[in-house]
Amino acid sequence: MKFDTIVIGGGMAGLSAALRLAEAGQKALLMASGQSALHFSSGSVDLLESEGDPRAALPAFMAANPHHPYGKVGMTHIEASLADLQRHCAEEGLSLFRQEHNHQRLTPIGTLKSTWLSPETCACVTDAPVPDTLLLATLEGFRDFHPALAAANLATHPRFAHCRILTGEIRIPQLAEFSRNPHEFRSADIARLCDKHHLLADLAREISRMVMECGEPGCRHIVLPACLSLGLVGPRLSDLEKRTGCTIREVATMPPSLIGMRMQEALKRRFIALGGTFLTSERVLGARYEGNRVVGVHTQNGDDQLFEADNFVLASGSFFSRGLESRLRGIREPIFDADVLSLEERDTWAGRRLFDHHPFMGFGVKTDEMLRVLRGGKPLANLYGAGSVLAHYDPIKEGSGSGVAVATGWQAAGHILAEG
């Protein structure tokens, strides 16, 4: 079977490319090898670490970093890609919040992380006043969110100097019956139980009990770990708010992160609704070529089964997703053997201390100004790169990871459509 475009990678970059192509009427195939990095993400979209509006800081940043992927996309297209992401998510009932500057989301350890877009259900610090009292709560037996640790860290932030931060624990008997070991729950386990059984009344009673026992009857702001649904949680939180009279927000937990998983599923549903084909557990191993063009790719199912297309997008991720491989003799891109930015001496790949700058974070596939992947120093005419497989950017240091993924995926699709 032949497609207009095949997108390799089911994370944010791959989905952003696939959505634009499918919406434009292309016959698009997205091939995902399994879980993407979204299963381990907060579900927020970082644009650029910056005081104030990161969009105002981007022109100077791109001028200072001429090889950065943002520079190959351009300011206008970066903004358009993020607006498209918001629109697609909204179509699937996942509303994303933003301000005219970065806001701060609460992390599972109680620190605050600057970001550009967040699901509206997330616990974030915005321009609104911080409440006088905040209750951080977990569910009994849940190991991946510790309210006391989060409260202690959050209390050190100047915005919370006047805020009394309390902690609590929700006790739901059904959780103990769900597992042989009630202390081995993960967020997905609890979410499956909540999706299967009608626990809203029990949760509401427990939240009301916590508020009454916390010593602050006026406490009306609650933060829970994201574990109440595998699907869209907004309606469930709204129901709980009506039952309790509290404002309830959620915080991403240690992996697996349900907030990231929900975003992936929402974008996947949207892609399929637009006519796209999504294949999972399909790891691409190699490609065939005619001159400077890719004609098809094959997977672990065998070289004789060729997936053909007019164009391809490489959005296979970095080392974590095996889009890049670290070998004794250097870094390798395993599917197309693309040109890779690296350093010869392995001792220079990482800093000496954990929080030092690590050069390997900027390793990745080289592309031309149109994001076409280079192989042997020359661009492959119909293969475009997107997301964390790309070279010349450090998503952690810059606070740009998901922003680059969205922008480059969207722009790669734009180049393909312009050629069409």
CSV table of C-alpha atoms in Angstrom, one decimal:
chain,number,residue,atom,x,y,z
A,1,MET,CA,0.0,0.0,0.0
A,2,LYS,CA,1.3,3.4,-0.9
A,3,PHE,CA,0.7,6.7,1.0
A,4,ASP,CA,1.2,10.3,0.3
A,5,THR,CA,3.3,10.7,3.4
A,6,ILE,CA,4.6,8.3,6.1
A,7,VAL,CA,5.4,9.8,9.5
A,8,ILE,CA,7.8,7.8,11.6
A,9,GLY,CA,7.2,8.5,15.3
A,10,GLY,CA,4.1,8.8,17.4
A,11,GLY,CA,5.2,11.6,19.8
A,12,MET,CA,4.4,15.3,19.7
A,13,ALA,CA,6.5,16.0,16.5
A,14,GLY,CA,5.1,13.1,14.6
A,15,LEU,CA,1.5,13.9,15.6
A,16,SER,CA,1.9,17.6,14.7
A,17,ALA,CA,3.1,16.7,11.2
A,18,ALA,CA,0.5,14.0,10.7
A,19,LEU,CA,-2.4,16.2,11.8
A,20,ARG,CA,-1.5,18.9,9.4
A,21,LEU,CA,-1.1,16.5,6.5
A,22,ALA,CA,-4.3,14.6,7.2
A,23,GLU,CA,-6.3,17.8,7.6
A,24,ALA,CA,-5.0,19.0,4.2
A,25,GLY,CA,-6.4,15.8,2.6
A,26,GLN,CA,-3.3,13.7,2.3
A,27,LYS,CA,-3.3,10.0,2.7
A,28,ALA,CA,-1.1,9.9,5.8
A,29,LEU,CA,0.3,7.0,7.7
A,30,LEU,CA,1.8,7.4,11.2
A,31,MET,CA,4.1,4.6,12.4
A,32,ALA,CA,4.7,4.4,16.1
A,33,SER,CA,7.0,1.8,17.7
A,34,GLY,CA,5.2,1.9,21.0
A,35,GLN,CA,5.0,4.3,23.9
A,36,SER,CA,6.2,7.8,23.0
A,37,ALA,CA,7.9,10.3,25.3
A,38,LEU,CA,4.4,11.8,25.9
A,39,HIS,CA,3.8,8.9,28.3
A,40,PHE,CA,6.6,10.4,30.5
A,41,SER,CA,5.7,14.1,30.0
A,42,SER,CA,3.8,16.6,32.0
A,43,GLY,CA,1.4,17.3,29.1
A,44,SER,CA,2.5,21.0,29.1
A,45,VAL,CA,4.1,22.6,26.0
A,46,ASP,CA,7.3,24.5,26.7
A,47,LEU,CA,8.2,27.3,24.2
A,48,LEU,CA,11.3,28.9,25.6
A,49,GLU,CA,12.5,29.6,29.1
A,50,SER,CA,12.1,33.4,29.4
A,51,GLU,CA,11.1,36.2,31.7
A,52,GLY,CA,7.9,37.6,30.3
A,53,ASP,CA,6.6,36.7,26.8
A,54,PRO,CA,8.9,34.0,25.2
A,55,ARG,CA,7.7,35.1,21.8
A,56,ALA,CA,9.3,38.5,22.3
A,57,ALA,CA,12.6,36.7,23.3
A,58,LEU,CA,12.6,34.3,20.3
A,59,PRO,CA,14.0,36.6,17.6
A,60,ALA,CA,17.1,37.4,19.6
A,61,PHE,CA,17.4,33.8,20.6
A,62,MET,CA,17.3,32.6,17.0
A,63,ALA,CA,19.8,35.2,15.9
A,64,ALA,CA,22.2,34.0,18.6
A,65,ASN,CA,21.6,30.4,17.6
A,66,PRO,CA,21.5,30.3,13.8
A,67,HIS,CA,21.4,26.5,13.5
A,68,HIS,CA,18.6,26.0,16.0
A,69,PRO,CA,15.5,24.3,14.7
A,70,TYR,CA,13.4,27.3,15.6
A,71,GLY,CA,15.4,29.3,13.1
A,72,LYS,CA,14.4,26.9,10.3
A,73,VAL,CA,10.8,27.3,11.2
A,74,GLY,CA,10.5,31.1,11.8
A,75,MET,CA,8.5,33.1,14.2
A,76,THR,CA,5.2,33.2,12.2
A,77,HIS,CA,5.1,29.5,11.7
A,78,ILE,CA,6.1,28.7,15.3
A,79,GLU,CA,3.0,30.7,16.5
A,80,ALA,CA,0.8,29.1,13.9
A,81,SER,CA,1.9,25.6,14.9
A,82,LEU,CA,1.0,26.2,18.5
A,83,ALA,CA,-2.3,27.7,17.6
A,84,ASP,CA,-3.1,24.6,15.5
A,85,LEU,CA,-2.2,22.3,18.4
A,86,GLN,CA,-4.6,24.2,20.7
A,87,ARG,CA,-7.3,23.9,18.0
A,88,HIS,CA,-6.8,20.2,17.5
A,89,CYS,CA,-6.8,19.5,21.2
A,90,ALA,CA,-10.0,21.6,21.7
A,91,GLU,CA,-11.7,19.5,19.0
A,92,GLU,CA,-11.1,16.5,21.2
A,93,GLY,CA,-12.3,18.1,24.4
A,94,LEU,CA,-8.8,18.9,25.8
A,95,SER,CA,-8.6,22.6,26.4
A,96,LEU,CA,-5.1,24.1,26.7
A,97,PHE,CA,-4.5,27.2,28.7
A,98,ARG,CA,-2.0,30.0,28.0
A,99,GLN,CA,-1.3,33.6,28.9
A,100,GLU,CA,0.6,36.3,27.1
A,101,HIS,CA,3.7,35.1,29.0
A,102,ASN,CA,4.9,31.8,30.4
A,103,HIS,CA,2.9,30.5,33.4
A,104,GLN,CA,4.2,28.1,36.0
A,105,ARG,CA,2.9,24.5,36.4
A,106,LEU,CA,3.3,22.6,39.7
A,107,THR,CA,5.6,19.6,39.4
A,108,PRO,CA,5.1,16.4,41.5
A,109,ILE,CA,7.9,17.4,43.9
A,110,GLY,CA,6.4,20.9,44.5
A,111,THR,CA,8.7,23.0,42.3
A,112,LEU,CA,7.4,25.4,39.7
A,113,LYS,CA,8.3,25.0,36.0
A,114,SER,CA,7.8,27.7,33.4
A,115,THR,CA,5.8,26.6,30.4
A,116,TRP,CA,3.6,28.1,27.6
A,117,LEU,CA,0.6,25.8,27.2
A,118,SER,CA,-1.0,23.5,29.9
A,119,PRO,CA,-4.2,21.5,30.1
A,120,GLU,CA,-6.8,23.6,32.0
A,121,THR,CA,-7.1,20.8,34.6
A,122,CYS,CA,-3.5,21.2,35.7
A,123,ALA,CA,-2.3,23.0,38.8
A,124,CYS,CA,-0.6,26.2,37.6
A,125,VAL,CA,0.4,29.5,39.0
A,126,THR,CA,-1.0,32.2,36.8
A,127,ASP,CA,-1.7,35.9,37.1
A,128,ALA,CA,-4.6,35.1,39.5
A,129,PRO,CA,-3.9,35.6,43.2
A,130,VAL,CA,-2.5,32.6,45.1
A,131,PRO,CA,-5.1,31.3,47.6
A,132,ASP,CA,-4.7,31.8,51.3
A,133,THR,CA,-4.9,28.0,51.9
A,134,LEU,CA,-4.0,25.1,49.6
A,135,LEU,CA,-4.5,21.4,50.3
A,136,LEU,CA,-2.3,18.9,48.5
A,137,ALA,CA,-3.7,15.4,48.8
A,138,THR,CA,-2.9,11.9,47.6
A,139,LEU,CA,-4.7,8.6,47.6
A,140,GLU,CA,-3.9,6.1,50.3
A,141,GLY,CA,-1.4,3.6,48.9
A,142,PHE,CA,-0.3,5.7,46.0
A,143,ARG,CA,3.5,5.9,45.9
A,144,ASP,CA,4.1,8.4,43.1
A,145,PHE,CA,3.0,11.7,44.8
A,146,HIS,CA,4.1,12.8,48.2
A,147,PRO,CA,2.2,15.8,49.4
A,148,ALA,CA,4.5,16.5,52.3
A,149,LEU,CA,7.5,16.8,50.0
A,150,ALA,CA,5.6,18.9,47.5
A,151,ALA,CA,4.3,21.2,50.2
A,152,ALA,CA,7.7,21.8,51.7
A,153,ASN,CA,9.2,22.8,48.4
A,154,LEU,CA,6.2,24.9,47.3
A,155,ALA,CA,6.3,26.8,50.6
A,156,THR,CA,9.8,28.2,49.7
A,157,HIS,CA,8.4,30.0,46.7
A,158,PRO,CA,7.9,33.7,47.2
A,159,ARG,CA,4.4,33.6,45.6
A,160,PHE,CA,3.3,31.2,48.4
A,161,ALA,CA,4.8,33.2,51.3
A,162,HIS,CA,1.3,34.0,52.7
A,163,CYS,CA,-0.3,30.7,51.8
A,164,ARG,CA,-0.9,28.0,54.3
A,165,ILE,CA,-0.1,24.7,52.5
A,166,LEU,CA,-1.8,21.6,54.0
A,167,THR,CA,-1.6,17.9,53.2
A,168,GLY,CA,-4.1,15.1,53.3
A,169,GLU,CA,-4.9,11.6,52.2
A,170,ILE,CA,-8.0,10.2,50.5
A,171,ARG,CA,-9.0,6.7,51.7
A,172,ILE,CA,-11.0,4.7,49.2
A,173,PRO,CA,-11.7,1.1,50.3
A,174,GLN,CA,-12.1,-0.1,46.7
A,175,LEU,CA,-8.4,0.6,46.1
A,176,ALA,CA,-7.4,-2.0,48.6
A,177,GLU,CA,-9.6,-4.6,46.9
A,178,PHE,CA,-8.2,-3.8,43.5
A,179,SER,CA,-4.7,-5.1,44.1
A,180,ARG,CA,-3.0,-7.9,46.0
A,181,ASN,CA,-0.6,-5.2,47.4
A,182,PRO,CA,-2.4,-1.9,48.2
A,183,HIS,CA,1.0,-0.1,48.3
A,184,GLU,CA,1.9,-1.0,44.7
A,185,PHE,CA,-0.6,1.3,42.9
A,186,ARG,CA,0.4,3.4,39.9
A,187,SER,CA,-1.6,6.3,38.5
A,188,ALA,CA,-2.9,4.1,35.6
A,189,ASP,CA,-4.2,1.4,38.1
A,190,ILE,CA,-6.2,4.0,40.0
A,191,ALA,CA,-7.5,5.6,36.8
A,192,ARG,CA,-8.8,2.2,35.5
A,193,LEU,CA,-10.6,1.6,38.8
A,194,CYS,CA,-12.2,5.1,38.7
A,195,ASP,CA,-13.2,4.6,35.0
A,196,LYS,CA,-14.7,1.2,35.8
A,197,HIS,CA,-16.6,2.0,39.0
A,198,HIS,CA,-18.7,5.0,40.1
A,199,LEU,CA,-16.4,6.5,42.7
A,200,LEU,CA,-17.3,10.1,42.4
A,201,ALA,CA,-19.6,10.1,45.4
A,202,ASP,CA,-16.9,8.3,47.5
A,203,LEU,CA,-14.2,10.8,46.3
A,204,ALA,CA,-16.4,13.7,47.1
A,205,ARG,CA,-17.1,12.5,50.6
A,206,GLU,CA,-13.4,11.9,51.2
A,207,ILE,CA,-12.5,15.4,50.0
A,208,SER,CA,-15.1,17.0,52.2
A,209,ARG,CA,-13.9,15.0,55.1
A,210,MET,CA,-10.3,16.1,54.5
A,211,VAL,CA,-11.3,19.7,54.3
A,212,MET,CA,-13.3,19.5,57.6
A,213,GLU,CA,-10.4,17.7,59.4
A,214,CYS,CA,-7.6,19.9,58.1
A,215,GLY,CA,-8.3,22.7,60.6
A,216,GLU,CA,-9.1,25.2,57.9
A,217,PRO,CA,-12.9,25.0,57.1
A,218,GLY,CA,-12.4,27.8,54.5
A,219,CYS,CA,-10.0,25.8,52.5
A,220,ARG,CA,-11.5,25.5,49.0
A,221,HIS,CA,-8.4,24.8,46.8
A,222,ILE,CA,-7.4,21.2,46.3
A,223,VAL,CA,-4.5,19.6,44.3
A,224,LEU,CA,-4.7,15.9,43.5
A,225,PRO,CA,-2.3,13.6,41.6
A,226,ALA,CA,-3.4,13.0,38.0
A,227,CYS,CA,-4.9,9.6,38.5
A,228,LEU,CA,-8.7,9.9,38.3
A,229,SER,CA,-9.2,8.9,34.6
A,230,LEU,CA,-7.3,7.5,31.7
A,231,GLY,CA,-9.5,9.7,29.5
A,232,LEU,CA,-10.4,13.3,29.6
A,233,VAL,CA,-10.7,14.2,33.3
A,234,GLY,CA,-12.3,17.7,32.9
A,235,PRO,CA,-16.0,16.5,33.4
A,236,ARG,CA,-15.0,14.3,36.3
A,237,LEU,CA,-13.2,17.2,38.1
A,238,SER,CA,-16.2,19.5,37.4
A,239,ASP,CA,-18.5,17.0,39.0
A,240,LEU,CA,-16.3,16.8,42.0
A,241,GLU,CA,-16.1,20.5,42.3
A,242,LYS,CA,-19.9,20.8,42.3
A,243,ARG,CA,-20.2,18.1,45.0
A,244,THR,CA,-17.6,19.6,47.3
A,245,GLY,CA,-17.7,23.3,46.6
A,246,CYS,CA,-13.9,23.2,46.1
A,247,THR,CA,-11.7,24.1,43.2
A,248,ILE,CA,-9.8,20.9,42.2
A,249,ARG,CA,-6.7,20.7,40.0
A,250,GLU,CA,-4.3,17.9,39.2
A,251,VAL,CA,-0.6,17.6,39.1
A,252,ALA,CA,1.4,15.2,36.8
A,253,THR,CA,2.8,12.3,38.6
A,254,MET,CA,6.0,10.3,38.1
A,255,PRO,CA,5.7,8.2,35.0
A,256,PRO,CA,3.5,6.9,33.6
A,257,SER,CA,2.0,10.4,33.3
A,258,LEU,CA,-1.7,10.3,32.6
A,259,ILE,CA,-1.7,14.0,31.5
A,260,GLY,CA,0.8,13.3,28.8
A,261,MET,CA,-1.0,10.0,27.8
A,262,ARG,CA,-4.3,11.9,27.5
A,263,MET,CA,-2.7,14.4,25.1
A,264,GLN,CA,-1.3,11.6,22.9
A,265,GLU,CA,-4.7,9.9,22.8
A,266,ALA,CA,-6.5,13.1,22.0
A,267,LEU,CA,-4.2,13.9,19.1
A,268,LYS,CA,-4.3,10.3,17.9
A,269,ARG,CA,-8.1,10.4,17.9
A,270,ARG,CA,-8.1,13.6,16.0
A,271,PHE,CA,-5.7,12.3,13.4
A,272,ILE,CA,-7.8,9.2,12.8
A,273,ALA,CA,-11.0,11.3,12.6
A,274,LEU,CA,-9.3,13.3,9.9
A,275,GLY,CA,-8.7,10.1,7.9
A,276,GLY,CA,-5.2,9.2,9.0
A,277,THR,CA,-3.9,5.7,9.5
A,278,PHE,CA,-2.1,5.0,12.8
A,279,LEU,CA,0.0,1.9,13.2
A,280,THR,CA,1.5,1.1,16.6
A,281,SER,CA,4.2,-1.5,17.6
A,282,GLU,CA,5.6,-1.0,14.2
A,283,ARG,CA,9.3,-0.2,14.6
A,284,VAL,CA,10.9,1.0,11.3
A,285,LEU,CA,14.3,-0.6,10.7
A,286,GLY,CA,15.5,0.6,7.3
A,287,ALA,CA,14.7,2.2,4.0
A,288,ARG,CA,15.1,1.8,0.2
A,289,TYR,CA,16.2,4.6,-2.1
A,290,GLU,CA,16.2,5.7,-5.7
A,291,GLY,CA,18.9,8.3,-6.1
A,292,ASN,CA,18.3,11.0,-3.5
A,293,ARG,CA,14.8,9.9,-2.7
A,294,VAL,CA,13.4,7.5,-0.2
A,295,VAL,CA,10.9,5.1,-1.9
A,296,GLY,CA,9.9,3.1,1.1
A,297,VAL,CA,10.6,1.8,4.6
A,298,HIS,CA,10.5,-1.6,6.2
A,299,THR,CA,9.9,-2.7,9.7
A,300,GLN,CA,10.7,-5.6,12.1
A,301,ASN,CA,8.1,-7.6,10.1
A,302,GLY,CA,10.6,-8.0,7.3
A,303,ASP,CA,12.3,-6.3,4.4
A,304,ASP,CA,9.8,-7.8,1.9
A,305,GLN,CA,7.0,-5.7,3.4
A,306,LEU,CA,7.7,-2.2,2.1
A,307,PHE,CA,5.7,0.8,3.2
A,308,GLU,CA,5.9,3.2,0.2
A,309,ALA,CA,5.2,7.0,0.1
A,310,ASP,CA,5.9,10.1,-1.8
A,311,ASN,CA,7.3,11.8,1.3
A,312,PHE,CA,8.5,10.9,4.8
A,313,VAL,CA,8.9,12.6,8.1
A,314,LEU,CA,11.5,11.3,10.6
A,315,ALA,CA,10.2,12.1,14.1
A,316,SER,CA,11.6,9.1,15.8
A,317,GLY,CA,12.8,10.9,18.9
A,318,SER,CA,16.2,11.0,20.6
A,319,PHE,CA,18.1,8.4,22.6
A,320,PHE,CA,15.2,7.8,24.9
A,321,SER,CA,13.0,6.7,22.0
A,322,ARG,CA,15.8,5.0,20.1
A,323,GLY,CA,15.7,7.5,17.4
A,324,LEU,CA,19.4,8.0,18.0
A,325,GLU,CA,21.8,5.2,19.1
A,326,SER,CA,24.9,5.7,21.1
A,327,ARG,CA,27.7,3.4,20.0
A,328,LEU,CA,31.4,3.0,21.0
A,329,ARG,CA,32.4,4.7,17.8
A,330,GLY,CA,29.8,7.5,18.0
A,331,ILE,CA,26.2,8.5,17.5
A,332,ARG,CA,24.1,6.9,14.8
A,333,GLU,CA,20.6,7.4,13.3
A,334,PRO,CA,19.5,3.8,12.8
A,335,ILE,CA,16.9,4.0,10.0
A,336,PHE,CA,18.4,6.1,7.3
A,337,ASP,CA,22.0,6.4,8.5
A,338,ALA,CA,21.5,10.1,8.4
A,339,ASP,CA,24.3,12.6,9.0
A,340,VAL,CA,24.6,13.2,12.8
A,341,LEU,CA,26.1,16.1,14.8
A,342,SER,CA,28.3,14.6,17.5
A,343,LEU,CA,31.7,14.9,19.1
A,344,GLU,CA,34.5,12.3,18.5
A,345,GLU,CA,35.8,12.1,22.0
A,346,ARG,CA,33.3,10.4,24.3
A,347,ASP,CA,34.8,12.1,27.4
A,348,THR,CA,33.5,15.4,26.0
A,349,TRP,CA,29.9,14.3,25.6
A,350,ALA,CA,28.8,15.0,29.2
A,351,GLY,CA,29.7,17.5,31.9
A,352,ARG,CA,31.4,16.4,35.0
A,353,ARG,CA,28.5,17.2,37.3
A,354,LEU,CA,24.8,16.3,37.0
A,355,PHE,CA,23.6,19.8,36.5
A,356,ASP,CA,26.4,20.9,34.2
A,357,HIS,CA,25.8,21.5,30.5
A,358,HIS,CA,25.9,18.2,28.6
A,359,PRO,CA,26.9,18.5,25.0
A,360,PHE,CA,25.2,15.2,24.0
A,361,MET,CA,21.8,17.0,24.5
A,362,GLY,CA,22.5,18.9,21.3
A,363,PHE,CA,23.5,15.8,19.3
A,364,GLY,CA,21.1,14.8,16.5
A,365,VAL,CA,20.3,14.6,12.8
A,366,LYS,CA,21.5,17.3,10.5
A,367,THR,CA,19.1,19.0,8.1
A,368,ASP,CA,19.1,21.8,5.6
A,369,GLU,CA,17.1,25.0,6.0
A,370,MET,CA,13.9,23.2,4.8
A,371,LEU,CA,14.3,20.5,7.5
A,372,ARG,CA,15.3,17.9,4.8
A,373,VAL,CA,17.5,15.3,6.4
A,374,LEU,CA,21.2,15.2,5.2
A,375,ARG,CA,22.8,11.9,4.2
A,376,GLY,CA,26.4,12.0,2.9
A,377,GLY,CA,26.3,15.7,3.2
A,378,LYS,CA,23.4,16.1,0.8
A,379,PRO,CA,19.7,16.4,1.5
A,380,LEU,CA,17.3,13.5,0.8
A,381,ALA,CA,14.7,15.2,-1.4
A,382,ASN,CA,11.6,13.8,0.3
A,383,LEU,CA,12.7,13.0,3.9
A,384,TYR,CA,12.1,15.7,6.6
A,385,GLY,CA,13.3,15.7,10.2
A,386,ALA,CA,11.2,16.9,13.2
A,387,GLY,CA,11.4,16.9,17.0
A,388,SER,CA,14.0,15.6,19.3
A,389,VAL,CA,15.9,13.6,16.7
A,390,LEU,CA,17.2,17.0,15.4
A,391,ALA,CA,20.6,18.5,16.2
A,392,HIS,CA,21.5,22.0,17.5
A,393,TYR,CA,19.2,22.4,20.4
A,394,ASP,CA,19.1,21.5,24.1
A,395,PRO,CA,15.4,21.1,25.2
A,396,ILE,CA,16.3,21.0,29.0
A,397,LYS,CA,18.6,24.0,29.1
A,398,GLU,CA,16.4,26.1,26.8
A,399,GLY,CA,13.0,25.0,28.0
A,400,SER,CA,12.0,24.4,24.4
A,401,GLY,CA,11.5,20.6,24.0
A,402,SER,CA,7.8,20.3,23.1
A,403,GLY,CA,7.7,23.7,21.4
A,404,VAL,CA,10.4,22.5,18.9
A,405,ALA,CA,8.6,19.3,18.4
A,406,VAL,CA,5.3,21.0,17.5
A,407,ALA,CA,6.9,23.7,15.4
A,408,THR,CA,9.2,21.4,13.4
A,409,GLY,CA,6.6,18.7,12.9
A,410,TRP,CA,4.1,21.3,11.6
A,411,GLN,CA,6.7,23.0,9.4
A,412,ALA,CA,7.9,19.7,7.9
A,413,ALA,CA,4.3,19.0,6.9
A,414,GLY,CA,4.1,22.5,5.4
A,415,HIS,CA,7.1,21.9,3.2
A,416,ILE,CA,5.5,18.7,2.0
A,417,LEU,CA,2.2,20.3,1.2
A,418,ALA,CA,4.0,23.2,-0.6
A,419,GLU,CA,5.7,20.6,-2.8
A,420,GLY,CA,2.5,18.9,-3.5
